[in-house]
mmCIF file of C-alpha atoms and ligand atoms in Angstrom:
data_model
loop_
_atom_site.group_PDB
_atom_site.id
_atom_site.type_symbol
_atom_site.label_atom_id
_atom_site.label_comp_id
_atom_site.label_asym_id
_atom_site.label_seq_id
_atom_site.Cartn_x
_atom_site.Cartn_y
_atom_site.Cartn_z
ATOM 1 C CA MET A 1 11.317 34.834 -40.631
ATOM 2 C CA ASP A 2 10.824 36.426 -44.032
ATOM 3 C CA LYS A 3 11.958 33.814 -46.529
ATOM 4 C CA VAL A 4 11.580 33.358 -50.265
ATOM 5 C CA ARG A 5 10.853 29.638 -49.949
ATOM 6 C CA LYS A 6 8.673 28.087 -47.235
ATOM 7 C CA LEU A 7 10.963 26.517 -44.650
ATOM 8 C CA LEU A 8 10.872 22.784 -44.059
ATOM 9 C CA ILE A 9 11.983 21.326 -40.736
ATOM 10 C CA ALA A 10 12.406 17.544 -40.827
ATOM 11 C CA GLY A 11 13.242 15.216 -37.957
ATOM 12 C CA ASN A 12 15.278 12.133 -38.811
ATOM 13 C CA TRP A 13 14.786 9.759 -35.893
ATOM 14 C CA LYS A 14 17.326 7.302 -37.350
ATOM 15 C CA MET A 15 17.372 3.853 -35.638
ATOM 16 C CA ASN A 16 15.681 5.109 -32.463
ATOM 17 C CA LYS A 17 12.304 4.670 -30.731
ATOM 18 C CA THR A 18 10.164 1.632 -30.098
ATOM 19 C CA VAL A 19 6.572 1.922 -31.307
ATOM 20 C CA ALA A 20 5.435 3.039 -27.850
ATOM 21 C CA GLU A 21 8.184 5.678 -27.648
ATOM 22 C CA ALA A 22 7.458 6.863 -31.172
ATOM 23 C CA LEU A 23 3.770 7.302 -30.330
ATOM 24 C CA SER A 24 4.623 9.246 -27.221
ATOM 25 C CA LEU A 25 6.960 11.599 -29.113
ATOM 26 C CA ALA A 26 4.571 12.048 -32.043
ATOM 27 C CA GLY A 27 1.728 12.791 -29.614
ATOM 28 C CA ASP A 28 3.785 15.441 -27.835
ATOM 29 C CA LEU A 29 4.767 17.012 -31.162
ATOM 30 C CA GLN A 30 1.181 17.047 -32.273
ATOM 31 C CA ARG A 31 0.230 18.959 -29.120
ATOM 32 C CA GLU A 32 3.156 21.384 -29.438
ATOM 33 C CA LEU A 33 3.152 21.976 -33.173
ATOM 34 C CA GLY A 34 -0.340 21.078 -34.316
ATOM 35 C CA LEU A 35 -1.233 24.647 -35.234
ATOM 36 C CA VAL A 36 1.986 25.696 -36.947
ATOM 37 C CA LYS A 37 1.355 26.875 -40.496
ATOM 38 C CA GLU A 38 4.411 29.009 -41.159
ATOM 39 C CA VAL A 39 6.802 26.139 -41.841
ATOM 40 C CA ASP A 40 6.423 22.617 -43.197
ATOM 41 C CA ILE A 41 7.120 19.941 -40.578
ATOM 42 C CA VAL A 42 8.096 16.349 -41.368
ATOM 43 C CA ILE A 43 8.904 13.532 -38.953
ATOM 44 C CA CYS A 44 10.750 10.408 -40.114
ATOM 45 C CA PRO A 45 10.333 7.549 -37.619
ATOM 46 C CA PRO A 46 11.841 4.104 -38.257
ATOM 47 C CA PHE A 47 9.831 1.832 -40.598
ATOM 48 C CA THR A 48 8.473 -0.196 -37.670
ATOM 49 C CA ALA A 49 6.688 2.839 -36.211
ATOM 50 C CA LEU A 50 5.250 4.282 -39.434
ATOM 51 C CA SER A 51 1.955 2.444 -39.216
ATOM 52 C CA GLU A 52 1.065 3.569 -35.680
ATOM 53 C CA VAL A 53 2.453 7.095 -36.026
ATOM 54 C CA SER A 54 0.561 7.573 -39.288
ATOM 55 C CA LYS A 55 -2.709 6.770 -37.526
ATOM 56 C CA LEU A 56 -1.881 9.215 -34.743
ATOM 57 C CA ILE A 57 -1.103 12.148 -37.038
ATOM 58 C CA LEU A 58 -3.704 11.310 -39.672
ATOM 59 C CA ASP A 59 -5.677 14.491 -39.020
ATOM 60 C CA SER A 60 -2.672 16.693 -38.376
ATOM 61 C CA LYS A 61 -2.739 19.923 -40.318
ATOM 62 C CA SER A 62 0.916 20.593 -39.756
ATOM 63 C CA ILE A 63 2.944 17.392 -39.382
ATOM 64 C CA ARG A 64 3.707 15.150 -42.360
ATOM 65 C CA LEU A 65 5.273 11.708 -42.349
ATOM 66 C CA GLY A 66 8.583 10.740 -43.937
ATOM 67 C CA ALA A 67 10.582 7.520 -44.228
ATOM 68 C CA GLN A 68 14.354 7.217 -43.868
ATOM 69 C CA ASP A 69 15.060 5.159 -46.979
ATOM 70 C CA MET A 70 13.346 2.967 -49.555
ATOM 71 C CA SER A 71 14.174 0.449 -52.253
ATOM 72 C CA GLN A 72 14.585 1.457 -55.889
ATOM 73 C CA HIS A 73 12.367 -1.556 -56.744
ATOM 74 C CA ASN A 74 8.633 -1.872 -56.327
ATOM 75 C CA PHE A 75 7.505 -5.154 -54.717
ATOM 76 C CA GLY A 76 9.248 -8.450 -55.377
ATOM 77 C CA ALA A 77 12.031 -10.705 -54.165
ATOM 78 C CA TYR A 78 14.174 -8.153 -52.319
ATOM 79 C CA THR A 79 14.589 -9.593 -48.836
ATOM 80 C CA GLY A 80 14.697 -7.006 -46.098
ATOM 81 C CA ASP A 81 13.751 -4.063 -48.278
ATOM 82 C CA ILE A 82 10.781 -1.698 -48.147
ATOM 83 C CA CYS A 83 9.300 -0.203 -51.312
ATOM 84 C CA ALA A 84 7.435 2.986 -52.098
ATOM 85 C CA GLY A 85 4.136 1.120 -52.449
ATOM 86 C CA MET A 86 4.472 -0.039 -48.833
ATOM 87 C CA LEU A 87 5.259 3.456 -47.567
ATOM 88 C CA LYS A 88 2.245 4.869 -49.385
ATOM 89 C CA GLU A 89 -0.014 2.629 -47.288
ATOM 90 C CA PHE A 90 0.911 4.768 -44.291
ATOM 91 C CA SER A 91 0.410 8.149 -45.931
ATOM 92 C CA VAL A 92 4.140 8.738 -46.105
ATOM 93 C CA ARG A 93 4.816 11.878 -48.165
ATOM 94 C CA TYR A 94 8.599 12.273 -47.956
ATOM 95 C CA VAL A 95 11.552 9.909 -48.034
ATOM 96 C CA ILE A 96 15.140 10.640 -47.030
ATOM 97 C CA LEU A 97 17.513 9.210 -49.642
ATOM 98 C CA GLY A 98 21.300 8.911 -49.676
ATOM 99 C CA HIS A 99 21.838 9.872 -46.056
ATOM 100 C CA SER A 100 25.565 9.811 -45.279
ATOM 101 C CA GLU A 101 25.008 6.941 -42.852
ATOM 102 C CA ARG A 102 23.573 4.872 -45.715
ATOM 103 C CA ARG A 103 26.392 5.963 -48.004
ATOM 104 C CA GLN A 104 28.860 4.895 -45.309
ATOM 105 C CA PHE A 105 27.308 1.735 -43.809
ATOM 106 C CA ALA A 106 25.256 0.407 -46.734
ATOM 107 C CA LYS A 107 27.740 1.624 -49.367
ATOM 108 C CA GLU A 108 25.056 3.481 -51.308
ATOM 109 C CA SER A 109 26.344 5.101 -54.499
ATOM 110 C CA ASP A 110 25.082 8.178 -56.316
ATOM 111 C CA ALA A 111 23.754 5.859 -59.068
ATOM 112 C CA LEU A 112 21.711 3.885 -56.539
ATOM 113 C CA ILE A 113 20.428 7.064 -54.878
ATOM 114 C CA ASN A 114 19.467 8.317 -58.343
ATOM 115 C CA ALA A 115 17.454 5.129 -58.986
ATOM 116 C CA LYS A 116 15.755 5.469 -55.597
ATOM 117 C CA THR A 117 14.972 9.133 -56.280
ATOM 118 C CA LYS A 118 13.302 8.210 -59.564
ATOM 119 C CA ALA A 119 11.330 5.408 -57.880
ATOM 120 C CA ALA A 120 10.173 7.802 -55.148
ATOM 121 C CA LEU A 121 9.050 10.397 -57.686
ATOM 122 C CA ALA A 122 7.231 7.750 -59.739
ATOM 123 C CA ALA A 123 5.262 6.933 -56.579
ATOM 124 C CA SER A 124 4.555 10.616 -55.814
ATOM 125 C CA LEU A 125 6.823 10.652 -52.784
ATOM 126 C CA LYS A 126 9.000 13.698 -52.204
ATOM 127 C CA PRO A 127 12.663 12.677 -51.968
ATOM 128 C CA ILE A 128 14.947 14.476 -49.522
ATOM 129 C CA VAL A 129 18.257 13.844 -51.254
ATOM 130 C CA CYS A 130 21.271 14.129 -48.932
ATOM 131 C CA VAL A 131 24.745 15.294 -49.906
ATOM 132 C CA GLY A 132 27.794 16.377 -47.951
ATOM 133 C CA GLU A 133 31.543 16.094 -47.613
ATOM 134 C CA THR A 134 33.684 14.373 -44.982
ATOM 135 C CA LEU A 135 36.197 16.245 -42.848
ATOM 136 C CA THR A 136 39.106 14.925 -44.913
ATOM 137 C CA GLU A 137 37.424 16.146 -48.080
ATOM 138 C CA ARG A 138 36.757 19.591 -46.595
ATOM 139 C CA GLU A 139 40.343 19.898 -45.388
ATOM 140 C CA ALA A 140 41.578 18.963 -48.855
ATOM 141 C CA ASN A 141 39.389 21.744 -50.313
ATOM 142 C CA LEU A 142 37.225 19.198 -52.091
ATOM 143 C CA THR A 143 33.838 20.256 -50.683
ATOM 144 C CA GLU A 144 32.490 21.762 -53.908
ATOM 145 C CA LYS A 145 33.827 18.942 -56.062
ATOM 146 C CA VAL A 146 32.326 16.244 -53.823
ATOM 147 C CA VAL A 147 28.955 17.980 -53.488
ATOM 148 C CA ASP A 148 28.842 18.680 -57.214
ATOM 149 C CA THR A 149 29.483 15.015 -58.052
ATOM 150 C CA GLN A 150 26.784 13.915 -55.601
ATOM 151 C CA ILE A 151 24.211 16.436 -56.869
ATOM 152 C CA THR A 152 24.913 15.644 -60.523
ATOM 153 C CA GLY A 153 24.791 11.876 -59.962
ATOM 154 C CA CYS A 154 21.770 11.769 -57.661
ATOM 155 C CA LEU A 155 19.628 14.082 -59.808
ATOM 156 C CA ALA A 156 20.676 12.761 -63.226
ATOM 157 C CA GLY A 157 17.841 12.385 -65.725
ATOM 158 C CA LEU A 158 15.215 14.209 -63.640
ATOM 159 C CA THR A 159 12.894 16.619 -65.419
ATOM 160 C CA LYS A 160 12.403 20.215 -64.312
ATOM 161 C CA ASP A 161 8.876 19.334 -63.206
ATOM 162 C CA GLN A 162 10.178 16.464 -61.088
ATOM 163 C CA MET A 163 12.671 18.831 -59.456
ATOM 164 C CA ASP A 164 9.736 20.743 -57.983
ATOM 165 C CA GLU A 165 9.090 17.698 -55.782
ATOM 166 C CA VAL A 166 12.716 17.253 -54.704
ATOM 167 C CA VAL A 167 14.242 18.593 -51.503
ATOM 168 C CA ILE A 168 18.023 18.674 -51.120
ATOM 169 C CA ALA A 169 19.720 18.308 -47.737
ATOM 170 C CA TYR A 170 23.294 19.477 -47.267
ATOM 171 C CA GLU A 171 24.734 17.537 -44.357
ATOM 172 C CA PRO A 172 28.481 17.898 -43.860
ATOM 173 C CA VAL A 173 29.480 14.481 -42.521
ATOM 174 C CA TRP A 174 31.822 16.047 -39.945
ATOM 175 C CA ALA A 175 28.903 17.931 -38.388
ATOM 176 C CA ILE A 176 26.562 14.946 -37.973
ATOM 177 C CA GLY A 177 26.140 13.841 -34.376
ATOM 178 C CA THR A 178 29.417 15.504 -33.427
ATOM 179 C CA GLY A 179 28.088 18.683 -31.863
ATOM 180 C CA LYS A 180 30.140 20.564 -34.462
ATOM 181 C CA THR A 181 27.846 22.701 -36.566
ATOM 182 C CA ALA A 182 28.963 24.322 -39.757
ATOM 183 C CA THR A 183 29.001 28.052 -39.173
ATOM 184 C CA SER A 184 26.075 29.766 -40.814
ATOM 185 C CA GLN A 185 28.554 31.225 -43.285
ATOM 186 C CA GLN A 186 29.982 27.782 -44.167
ATOM 187 C CA ALA A 187 26.447 26.476 -44.647
ATOM 188 C CA GLN A 188 25.421 29.466 -46.779
ATOM 189 C CA GLU A 189 28.495 29.081 -49.012
ATOM 190 C CA VAL A 190 27.703 25.465 -49.846
ATOM 191 C CA HIS A 191 23.960 26.080 -50.179
ATOM 192 C CA GLN A 192 24.635 28.919 -52.595
ATOM 193 C CA PHE A 193 26.985 26.668 -54.558
ATOM 194 C CA ILE A 194 24.342 23.903 -54.722
ATOM 195 C CA ARG A 195 21.745 26.378 -55.995
ATOM 196 C CA LYS A 196 24.199 27.574 -58.654
ATOM 197 C CA ARG A 197 24.738 23.981 -59.757
ATOM 198 C CA ILE A 198 20.956 23.405 -59.920
ATOM 199 C CA THR A 199 20.733 26.421 -62.225
ATOM 200 C CA ALA A 200 23.369 24.868 -64.483
ATOM 201 C CA LEU A 201 21.796 21.393 -64.428
ATOM 202 C CA PHE A 202 18.177 22.571 -64.798
ATOM 203 C CA ASP A 203 17.432 26.288 -64.908
ATOM 204 C CA ASP A 204 17.167 29.390 -62.808
ATOM 205 C CA ALA A 205 13.459 28.941 -62.047
ATOM 206 C CA VAL A 206 14.040 25.415 -60.716
ATOM 207 C CA ALA A 207 16.980 26.632 -58.636
ATOM 208 C CA LYS A 208 14.935 29.467 -57.140
ATOM 209 C CA ARG A 209 12.197 27.042 -56.077
ATOM 210 C CA VAL A 210 14.206 24.099 -54.752
ATOM 211 C CA ARG A 211 14.498 23.866 -50.980
ATOM 212 C CA ILE A 212 17.941 23.154 -49.594
ATOM 213 C CA LEU A 213 17.962 22.010 -45.963
ATOM 214 C CA TYR A 214 20.953 22.105 -43.655
ATOM 215 C CA GLY A 215 21.699 19.120 -41.399
ATOM 216 C CA GLY A 216 24.401 18.531 -38.808
ATOM 217 C CA SER A 217 24.014 19.246 -35.079
ATOM 218 C CA VAL A 218 21.086 21.609 -35.554
ATOM 219 C CA LYS A 219 19.839 22.691 -32.110
ATOM 220 C CA PRO A 220 17.356 25.278 -30.819
ATOM 221 C CA ALA A 221 20.292 27.587 -30.042
ATOM 222 C CA ASN A 222 21.733 27.671 -33.571
ATOM 223 C CA THR A 223 18.502 27.447 -35.576
ATOM 224 C CA ARG A 224 17.782 31.154 -35.940
ATOM 225 C CA GLU A 225 21.248 31.993 -37.187
ATOM 226 C CA LEU A 226 21.327 29.099 -39.686
ATOM 227 C CA MET A 227 17.824 29.783 -40.989
ATOM 228 C CA SER A 228 18.587 33.468 -41.460
ATOM 229 C CA GLN A 229 20.962 32.578 -44.290
ATOM 230 C CA ARG A 230 19.617 33.351 -47.735
ATOM 231 C CA ASP A 231 19.957 29.898 -49.255
ATOM 232 C CA VAL A 232 19.132 27.832 -46.165
ATOM 233 C CA ASP A 233 15.523 26.689 -46.518
ATOM 234 C CA GLY A 234 15.116 24.479 -43.489
ATOM 235 C CA ALA A 235 16.804 21.805 -41.430
ATOM 236 C CA LEU A 236 17.199 18.040 -41.289
ATOM 237 C CA VAL A 237 17.529 17.355 -37.578
ATOM 238 C CA GLY A 238 18.917 14.158 -36.038
ATOM 239 C CA GLY A 239 19.624 14.038 -32.295
ATOM 240 C CA ALA A 240 17.556 17.085 -31.381
ATOM 241 C CA SER A 241 14.482 15.612 -33.115
ATOM 242 C CA LEU A 242 14.312 12.781 -30.574
ATOM 243 C CA GLU A 243 12.821 14.982 -27.884
ATOM 244 C CA ALA A 244 9.609 16.952 -28.276
ATOM 245 C CA ARG A 245 10.968 20.013 -26.461
ATOM 246 C CA SER A 246 14.078 20.497 -28.593
ATOM 247 C CA PHE A 247 12.395 19.696 -31.928
ATOM 248 C CA SER A 248 9.485 22.028 -31.138
ATOM 249 C CA ASP A 249 11.913 24.780 -30.160
ATOM 250 C CA ILE A 250 13.786 24.329 -33.454
ATOM 251 C CA VAL A 251 10.513 24.688 -35.349
ATOM 252 C CA LYS A 252 9.490 27.733 -33.290
ATOM 253 C CA ASN A 253 12.907 29.383 -33.629
ATOM 254 C CA SER A 254 12.694 29.051 -37.401
ATOM 255 C CA ILE A 255 9.458 31.046 -37.642
HETATM 256 P P1 13P B 1 22.457 15.342 -35.901
HETATM 257 O O1 13P B 1 21.427 16.444 -35.872
HETATM 258 O O2 13P B 1 22.320 14.360 -34.770
HETATM 259 O O3 13P B 1 23.838 15.888 -36.059
HETATM 260 O O4 13P B 1 22.147 14.481 -37.231
HETATM 261 C C1 13P B 1 21.996 15.138 -38.434
HETATM 262 C C2 13P B 1 21.469 14.170 -39.415
HETATM 263 O O5 13P B 1 22.151 13.241 -39.811
HETATM 264 C C3 13P B 1 20.077 14.341 -39.875
HETATM 265 O O6 13P B 1 19.808 13.523 -40.962
#
């Protein structure tokens, strides 16, 4: 696919896979996707599998490792948390921040996600910052307002240079794990709006470079259509990233 920005396809495994299962999936992906150069590929296993998976894909030319969250603090008395310094031990390059499931279940605010984003950048990790509206918000015509507030809050105080390391993921909450995908037109509309807001918050050059991923029931069958949209620069895949066949097909269909 002829795109302005290099596509990024990321798999968010969420709270799935034992270490043995994670190794099996990562091994299959390595065999299937090991030679892909056209798109960037990131897999985000649970914390408990990072160590083993990182060893397995150490020499991979194509697959990079991501985490699903991290603390805004760096080492100390924060029971149950994981910091950037710990992720770096396993060659983690990316970290998903502000996923809607963390906003919903862990009550994460834009201010907290902003602090985590800054901590990730300080540790040279690339944050994948998630935004997206609920069904109620969409039906009340609040999509742009909600996304704008999230973007503005989560990226507050970042420099233009730092923005070159940031990836944004638009994940409409109503499309996550529901089988309901935003139409490619609905996705494009919001992606275009986000890019416009990045121009206003930073500048046009930053906006032209930033990658905006779509997430929400991405499957092999809808990948091509979604990725063909001008402002869609990749996908953040949940359910379909749990099987080597479907994740590999998503990657292949995006090329
Ligand atoms: P699904 O692909 O299962 O809808 O999940 C999307 C998601 O939340 C990725 O972060």
